[in-house]
Amino acid sequence: MPDTTTTSNKIELVIITGMSGAGKTVAVQSFEDMGYFCVDNLPPALIPKFIDLVEGSGDKMQKVALVIDLRGREFFDHLFDSIDAISAESKVTPQIVFLDAKDSALVRRYKETRRSHPLSDGGSPLEGIHAEREILNDLRGQAKIIIDTSELKPLELRERILQRFSSEAKESFTVQVLSFGYKHGIPIDADLVFDVRFLPNPHYIEHMRPKTGLEKEVSDYVLKWTETQQFIEKLEDLLLYLLPYYKREGKSQLVLAIGCTGGKHRSVTLGEYFKERLEELDYFTYVTHRDVEKGRKEG
C-alpha cells in the first residue's frame, strides 16, 4: 500500500517584507485570515530549517507566510542565501511580497504614531527611511509582487492581498490595471506606465467635469475618438505580445498603470476597458482607480 502520510503538493511560501511602516502587520493578518501559517520576524538564516519542519508536517501546512523585517546588511545577505537554498527544493514555491510607500507617506505615519524609525539612530524618520531603502533596494528588485501602500487604507491593502492570494484567485498570473493622475504622482509599483493625456479631455466639457470615467456618458466620450481607438488597438497588440513572456518568466503579477492629468476621466475609462478586455482573453484581472475621488479639478 502506498504511503499516504506524505504529499506531492507544493508548499506555497510567501515572504512578506518591505519598508518599515508600509503595512506588513496588516499584510500578515490578511494571510492569517486566508488560512496561511504565519510567522513574524523569523531570522532569515532560520528559513531553511523552518521549511524542513513544514515539509515534515505532511499536509498540515501547505501555505506559509513569513514576515522578514530586515534591520541590517547581514540579514539581507542571509535572506538571499536562504531563498536560494529553499528554491532548490521541488516542494517549495517561494515568492516575495514587497510593501513599499513614498517617503512622504512613511514620514507621516511615523509622526502620527510617534514612533521612531528602527534605523534612524535617534535622528529624523526620513534618515532611517533612506538608510532602509538603500538596504532593501536589491531585494525590491527580486520581488515578484510590489504593493505601493502610499494611498491605501488598511482595509484597501487587505482587499488587494485577498484579491491576489485568496483561494478564489486560482490563476498563477494576475494583471492589476491601475488608473492614476499624473498630478498626484506616478505609482511606484507600476510595471508598465502609459500616458493618455494626449486624448480629448472631458474635463473641458462643463457638465462632464464632476463625473468620472465610471459613468457611461464620460466613457462614451473618451472612447469615441479615432485616436483613442488607435491607442487601444496598439496597446492591446503590445499586451498580447508581452503578457505571455512575463508569465513565462515567472512573474506572478503585472501592474499596468494608465495615467491622465487628474486620474478621473480618461485613465479611468481606459482602465475599465482593459480590465474587461484582458478578462475576455482569460487573464485574471482587477482594476484600481487610485485617484478617481481626488481628481475633481482635472481629468
Coordinates of C-alpha atoms in Angstrom, one line a residue:
M1 CA 0.0 0.0 0.0
P2 CA 1.4 3.5 -0.8
D3 CA 2.4 5.8 2.0
T4 CA -0.4 8.3 2.4
T5 CA 1.4 10.4 5.1
T6 CA 3.4 12.4 2.6
T7 CA 2.2 14.7 -0.1
S8 CA 3.3 15.7 -3.5
N9 CA 1.7 19.1 -3.3
K10 CA 4.0 22.1 -3.4
I11 CA 4.4 24.3 -0.3
E12 CA 3.4 27.8 -1.0
L13 CA 5.8 30.1 0.8
V14 CA 5.2 33.9 0.9
I15 CA 7.9 36.1 2.2
I16 CA 6.4 39.5 3.4
T17 CA 9.0 42.2 3.6
G18 CA 9.5 45.8 2.6
M19 CA 9.7 49.3 4.2
S20 CA 9.0 49.7 7.9
G21 CA 5.6 51.4 8.2
A22 CA 4.4 50.2 4.8
G23 CA 1.8 47.8 6.2
K24 CA 3.5 44.4 7.0
T25 CA 1.3 44.0 10.1
V26 CA -1.9 44.4 8.0
A27 CA -0.5 42.0 5.4
V28 CA 0.3 39.2 7.7
Q29 CA -3.1 39.5 9.4
S30 CA -4.6 39.2 5.9
F31 CA -2.7 36.0 5.2
E32 CA -3.7 34.5 8.6
D33 CA -7.3 35.1 7.6
M34 CA -6.8 33.1 4.4
G35 CA -5.5 30.2 6.4
Y36 CA -1.8 30.7 6.0
F37 CA 0.5 29.6 8.8
C38 CA 2.3 32.8 9.6
V39 CA 5.5 33.6 11.5
D40 CA 6.5 37.2 12.3
N41 CA 10.2 38.3 12.3
L42 CA 11.8 34.9 11.6
P43 CA 15.6 35.4 11.2
P44 CA 16.4 34.7 7.5
A45 CA 19.1 32.2 8.4
L46 CA 16.5 30.0 10.0
I47 CA 14.2 29.8 7.0
P48 CA 15.7 26.5 5.6
K49 CA 15.3 24.8 9.0
F50 CA 11.8 26.1 9.3
I51 CA 10.9 24.8 5.8
D52 CA 12.2 21.4 6.9
L53 CA 9.7 21.4 9.7
V54 CA 6.9 22.4 7.4
E55 CA 7.8 19.6 4.9
G56 CA 7.7 17.1 7.8
S57 CA 4.2 18.2 8.8
G58 CA 2.7 16.5 5.7
D59 CA -0.5 18.2 4.5
K60 CA -0.9 20.3 7.7
M61 CA 1.0 23.4 6.5
Q62 CA 0.8 23.8 2.7
K63 CA 0.6 27.6 2.8
V64 CA 3.1 29.6 4.8
A65 CA 3.7 33.3 5.2
L66 CA 6.9 34.7 6.8
V67 CA 7.4 38.3 7.8
I68 CA 11.0 39.3 7.4
D69 CA 11.9 42.7 8.9
L70 CA 15.4 43.5 7.7
R71 CA 17.4 45.7 10.1
G72 CA 20.9 45.3 8.7
R73 CA 23.0 44.1 5.7
E74 CA 23.8 40.8 7.4
F75 CA 20.1 39.8 7.5
F76 CA 19.8 40.9 3.8
D77 CA 22.6 38.5 2.8
H78 CA 21.2 35.6 4.9
L79 CA 17.8 36.1 3.2
F80 CA 19.2 35.7 -0.3
D81 CA 21.2 32.6 0.8
S82 CA 18.1 31.1 2.3
I83 CA 15.9 31.8 -0.7
D84 CA 18.5 30.2 -3.0
A85 CA 18.6 27.1 -0.7
I86 CA 14.8 26.6 -0.5
S87 CA 14.3 27.3 -4.2
A88 CA 16.2 24.2 -5.0
E89 CA 13.6 22.1 -3.1
S90 CA 11.0 20.8 -5.5
K91 CA 8.2 21.1 -3.0
V92 CA 8.7 24.7 -2.2
T93 CA 7.5 27.7 -4.3
P94 CA 8.7 30.9 -2.7
Q95 CA 7.7 34.4 -3.7
I96 CA 8.5 37.8 -2.2
V97 CA 5.8 40.3 -1.5
F98 CA 7.4 43.7 -1.0
L99 CA 5.4 46.5 0.6
D100 CA 6.6 50.0 -0.3
A101 CA 5.4 53.6 0.1
K102 CA 6.5 57.0 -0.7
D103 CA 8.9 58.7 1.7
S104 CA 6.3 61.4 2.5
A105 CA 3.7 58.7 3.4
L106 CA 6.1 56.8 5.6
V107 CA 7.2 60.0 7.4
R108 CA 3.6 61.0 8.0
R109 CA 2.8 57.5 9.5
Y110 CA 5.8 57.7 11.9
K111 CA 4.7 61.2 13.0
E112 CA 1.1 60.1 13.6
T113 CA 2.2 57.1 15.7
R114 CA 5.0 59.0 17.4
R115 CA 7.3 56.0 16.7
S116 CA 11.0 56.3 15.8
H117 CA 12.3 54.5 12.7
P118 CA 14.4 51.5 13.6
L119 CA 17.3 52.7 11.6
S120 CA 17.2 56.4 12.4
D121 CA 19.6 56.1 15.4
G122 CA 17.8 58.9 17.1
G123 CA 17.6 61.1 14.0
S124 CA 14.7 62.0 11.9
P125 CA 12.4 59.3 10.4
L126 CA 13.5 60.4 6.9
E127 CA 17.1 59.5 7.7
G128 CA 16.1 56.0 8.8
I129 CA 13.8 55.6 5.7
H130 CA 16.7 56.5 3.3
A131 CA 19.0 54.0 5.1
E132 CA 16.4 51.2 4.9
R133 CA 15.6 51.9 1.3
E134 CA 19.2 51.6 0.4
I135 CA 19.5 48.2 2.2
L136 CA 16.3 46.9 0.6
N137 CA 16.9 48.1 -3.0
D138 CA 18.2 44.8 -4.3
L139 CA 15.5 42.8 -2.5
R140 CA 12.8 45.0 -4.0
G141 CA 14.2 44.2 -7.4
Q142 CA 13.8 40.5 -6.8
A143 CA 10.2 40.7 -5.6
K144 CA 7.5 39.4 -7.9
I145 CA 4.8 41.4 -6.2
I146 CA 5.3 45.0 -5.1
I147 CA 2.4 46.9 -3.5
D148 CA 2.6 50.6 -3.1
T149 CA 0.6 51.4 0.1
S150 CA 1.1 55.2 0.0
E151 CA -2.6 55.8 -0.8
L152 CA -4.1 52.6 0.6
K153 CA -6.1 52.4 3.8
P154 CA -5.6 49.2 5.8
L155 CA -8.8 47.8 4.5
E156 CA -7.8 48.5 0.9
L157 CA -4.4 46.8 1.4
R158 CA -6.2 43.8 2.9
E159 CA -8.5 43.7 -0.2
R160 CA -5.6 43.9 -2.5
I161 CA -3.9 41.0 -0.8
L162 CA -7.1 38.9 -0.8
Q163 CA -7.6 39.6 -4.5
R164 CA -4.2 38.2 -5.3
F165 CA -3.9 35.3 -2.8
S166 CA -7.4 34.2 -1.9
S167 CA -8.5 30.6 -2.9
E168 CA -10.8 32.1 -5.5
A169 CA -7.9 33.7 -7.3
K170 CA -6.5 30.4 -8.7
E171 CA -4.6 31.9 -11.6
S172 CA -0.9 31.9 -11.2
F173 CA -0.6 35.2 -13.1
T174 CA -2.7 38.3 -12.5
V175 CA -2.9 41.7 -14.1
Q176 CA -3.7 44.7 -12.0
V177 CA -4.9 47.6 -14.1
L178 CA -4.3 50.9 -12.2
S179 CA -5.6 54.3 -13.2
F180 CA -3.9 57.4 -11.8
G181 CA -3.5 61.1 -12.2
Y182 CA -0.1 62.5 -13.0
K183 CA -0.7 65.5 -10.8
H184 CA -0.7 63.0 -7.8
G185 CA 2.4 61.2 -8.9
I186 CA 3.3 58.1 -10.8
P187 CA 2.6 54.8 -8.9
I188 CA 5.9 53.4 -7.6
D189 CA 4.8 49.8 -8.0
A190 CA 3.8 50.0 -11.7
D191 CA 5.5 47.7 -14.2
L192 CA 4.1 49.4 -17.4
V193 CA 3.0 53.0 -17.5
F194 CA 1.0 54.6 -20.3
D195 CA 0.3 58.3 -20.6
V196 CA -3.1 59.1 -22.1
R197 CA -3.1 62.9 -21.6
F198 CA -3.0 63.3 -25.4
L199 CA -6.6 62.1 -25.6
P200 CA -9.5 64.6 -25.7
N201 CA -10.3 65.6 -22.1
P202 CA -13.9 65.5 -20.8
H203 CA -12.8 68.0 -18.1
Y204 CA -13.3 70.8 -20.6
I205 CA -17.0 69.9 -21.1
E206 CA -18.7 71.6 -18.1
H207 CA -21.4 69.1 -17.4
M208 CA -19.0 66.2 -17.6
R209 CA -16.4 67.8 -15.3
P210 CA -17.8 66.4 -12.0
K211 CA -18.4 63.0 -13.4
T212 CA -15.9 60.1 -13.8
G213 CA -14.9 57.5 -16.4
L214 CA -17.1 55.0 -14.5
E215 CA -20.1 56.8 -15.9
K216 CA -21.3 55.9 -19.4
E217 CA -21.5 59.4 -20.8
V218 CA -17.9 60.1 -19.9
S219 CA -16.6 56.7 -21.1
D220 CA -18.5 57.0 -24.4
Y221 CA -17.0 60.4 -25.0
V222 CA -13.4 59.2 -24.3
L223 CA -13.8 56.1 -26.4
K224 CA -15.5 57.7 -29.5
W225 CA -12.3 59.4 -30.8
T226 CA -10.2 57.9 -33.6
E227 CA -7.0 58.5 -31.6
T228 CA -8.5 56.6 -28.6
Q229 CA -9.4 53.6 -30.8
Q230 CA -5.9 53.6 -32.4
F231 CA -4.3 53.8 -29.0
I232 CA -6.4 50.9 -27.7
E233 CA -5.5 48.8 -30.8
K234 CA -1.8 49.4 -30.4
L235 CA -1.7 48.9 -26.7
E236 CA -3.8 45.7 -26.9
D237 CA -1.4 44.4 -29.5
L238 CA 1.6 45.2 -27.3
L239 CA 0.0 43.5 -24.2
L240 CA -0.9 40.4 -26.2
Y241 CA 2.8 40.2 -27.1
L242 CA 4.2 41.0 -23.7
L243 CA 2.0 39.2 -21.2
P244 CA 2.9 35.6 -22.2
Y245 CA 6.6 36.4 -21.8
Y246 CA 6.0 38.0 -18.3
K247 CA 4.1 34.9 -17.4
R248 CA 6.8 32.6 -18.8
E249 CA 9.5 34.5 -16.9
G250 CA 7.7 33.5 -13.6
K251 CA 6.3 36.9 -12.7
S252 CA 3.1 36.4 -10.8
Q253 CA 1.6 39.9 -11.1
L254 CA 1.9 42.7 -13.6
V255 CA 0.8 46.2 -12.7
L256 CA -0.5 48.1 -15.8
A257 CA -0.8 51.8 -15.0
I258 CA -2.7 54.2 -17.2
G259 CA -2.4 57.9 -16.3
C260 CA -4.2 61.1 -17.3
T261 CA -4.0 64.5 -15.6
G262 CA -6.2 64.1 -12.6
G263 CA -7.0 60.4 -12.7
K264 CA -10.7 60.8 -13.1
H265 CA -11.9 60.6 -16.7
R266 CA -9.6 59.3 -19.4
S267 CA -7.4 56.9 -17.3
V268 CA -10.5 55.5 -15.5
T269 CA -12.3 54.9 -18.8
L270 CA -9.3 53.0 -20.3
G271 CA -8.6 51.2 -17.1
E272 CA -12.1 49.8 -17.1
Y273 CA -11.8 48.9 -20.8
F274 CA -8.6 47.0 -20.5
K275 CA -9.8 45.2 -17.4
E276 CA -12.8 43.8 -19.3
R277 CA -10.7 43.1 -22.4
L278 CA -8.0 41.2 -20.6
E279 CA -10.6 39.1 -18.8
E280 CA -12.0 38.2 -22.2
L281 CA -8.5 37.0 -23.0
D282 CA -8.6 34.7 -19.9
Y283 CA -6.2 36.8 -17.7
F284 CA -7.2 37.1 -14.0
T285 CA -7.6 40.9 -13.9
Y286 CA -8.7 43.5 -11.4
V287 CA -8.8 47.3 -11.6
T288 CA -8.0 50.0 -9.1
H289 CA -8.8 53.7 -9.6
R290 CA -6.3 55.3 -7.3
D291 CA -7.2 59.0 -7.8
V292 CA -10.8 58.9 -9.0
E293 CA -12.0 60.7 -5.9
K294 CA -9.2 63.2 -5.8
G295 CA -9.3 64.2 -9.4
R296 CA -12.1 66.8 -9.0
K297 CA -10.4 69.6 -10.8
E298 CA -8.6 68.0 -13.7
G299 CA -9.3 64.8 -15.7

